[in-house]
Short mmCIF file of C-alpha atoms in Angstrom, two decimals:
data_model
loop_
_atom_site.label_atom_id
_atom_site.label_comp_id
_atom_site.label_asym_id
_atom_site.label_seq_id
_atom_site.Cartn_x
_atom_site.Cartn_y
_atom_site.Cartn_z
CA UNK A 809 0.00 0.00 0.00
CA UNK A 810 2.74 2.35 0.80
CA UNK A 811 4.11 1.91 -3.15
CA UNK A 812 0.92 2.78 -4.35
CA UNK A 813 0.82 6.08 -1.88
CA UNK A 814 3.94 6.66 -3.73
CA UNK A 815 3.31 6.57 -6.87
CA UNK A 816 -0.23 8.17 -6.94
CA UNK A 817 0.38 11.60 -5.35
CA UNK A 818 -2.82 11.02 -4.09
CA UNK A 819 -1.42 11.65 -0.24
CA UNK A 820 1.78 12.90 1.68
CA UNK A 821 4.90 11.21 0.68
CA UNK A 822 5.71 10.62 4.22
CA UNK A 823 2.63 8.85 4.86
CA UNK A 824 3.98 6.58 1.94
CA UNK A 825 7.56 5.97 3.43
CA UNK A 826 5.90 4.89 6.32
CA UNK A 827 3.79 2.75 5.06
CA UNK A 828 6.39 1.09 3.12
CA UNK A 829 8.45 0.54 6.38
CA UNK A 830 5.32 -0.91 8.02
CA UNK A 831 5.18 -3.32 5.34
CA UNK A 832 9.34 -4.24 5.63
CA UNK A 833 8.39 -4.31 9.36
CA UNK A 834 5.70 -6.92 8.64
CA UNK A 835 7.68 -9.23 6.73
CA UNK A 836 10.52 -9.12 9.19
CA UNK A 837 8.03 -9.48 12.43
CA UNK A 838 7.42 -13.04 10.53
CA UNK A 839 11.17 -14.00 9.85
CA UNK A 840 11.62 -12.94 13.40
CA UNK A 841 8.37 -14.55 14.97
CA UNK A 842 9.86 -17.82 13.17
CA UNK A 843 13.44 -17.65 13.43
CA UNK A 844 13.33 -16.70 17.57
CA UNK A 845 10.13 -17.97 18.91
CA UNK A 846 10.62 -16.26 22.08
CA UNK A 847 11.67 -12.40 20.45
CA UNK A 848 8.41 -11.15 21.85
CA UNK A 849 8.34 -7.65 22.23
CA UNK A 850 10.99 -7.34 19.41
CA UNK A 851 9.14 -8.82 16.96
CA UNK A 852 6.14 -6.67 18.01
CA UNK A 853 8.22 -3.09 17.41
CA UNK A 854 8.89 -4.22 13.80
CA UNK A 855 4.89 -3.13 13.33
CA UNK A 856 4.70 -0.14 14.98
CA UNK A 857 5.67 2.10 11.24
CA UNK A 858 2.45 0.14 10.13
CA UNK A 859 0.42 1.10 12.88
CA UNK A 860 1.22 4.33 12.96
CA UNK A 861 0.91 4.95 8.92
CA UNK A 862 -2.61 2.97 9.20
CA UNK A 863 -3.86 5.52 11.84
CA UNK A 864 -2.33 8.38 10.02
CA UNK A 865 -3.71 7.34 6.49
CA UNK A 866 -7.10 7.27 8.50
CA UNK A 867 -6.90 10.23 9.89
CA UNK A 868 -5.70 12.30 6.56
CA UNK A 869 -8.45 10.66 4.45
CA UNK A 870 -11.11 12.10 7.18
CA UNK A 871 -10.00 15.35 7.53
CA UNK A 872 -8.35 16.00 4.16
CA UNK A 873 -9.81 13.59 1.20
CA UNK A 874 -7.39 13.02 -1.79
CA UNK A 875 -5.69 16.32 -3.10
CA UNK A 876 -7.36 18.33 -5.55
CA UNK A 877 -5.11 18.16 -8.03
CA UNK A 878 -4.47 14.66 -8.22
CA UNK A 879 -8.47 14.36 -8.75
CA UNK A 880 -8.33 16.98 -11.60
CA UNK A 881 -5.46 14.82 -13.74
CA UNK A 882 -8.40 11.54 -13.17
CA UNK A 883 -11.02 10.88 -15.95
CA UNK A 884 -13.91 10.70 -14.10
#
């Protein structure tokens, strides 16, 4: 999701880079979660970036929408 955040201009490129750490975070939570069994809280920081860019792509779509001008360059 973060890629596509990205690439669209749609939102904040920050809310993209986080995203797209979320998702590294994700995949490395599950290396870790089956590599060291007993990591625990380590392997629960790796989704924190996620969390937060979840919250914060919740948050901007309720108070902001999508930008104007990347709506104006769409075919509706």
């Amino acid at each position: 999701m973060g890629w596509c955040v990205l690439r669209s201009g749609w939102l904040p490129r920050p809310l993209g880079w986080v995203l797209v750490a979320g998702g590294v975070g994700y995949v490395l939570m599950t290396f870790v979660a089956y590599l060291a069994p007993g990591a625990g809280i380590a392997g629960d920081l790796l989704v924190v970036p996620d969390t937060v860019g979840e919250v914060w792509i919740l948050g901007y779509l309720i108070v902001f929408g999508v930008r104007r001008r990347a709506l104006e360059g769409t075919a509706v």
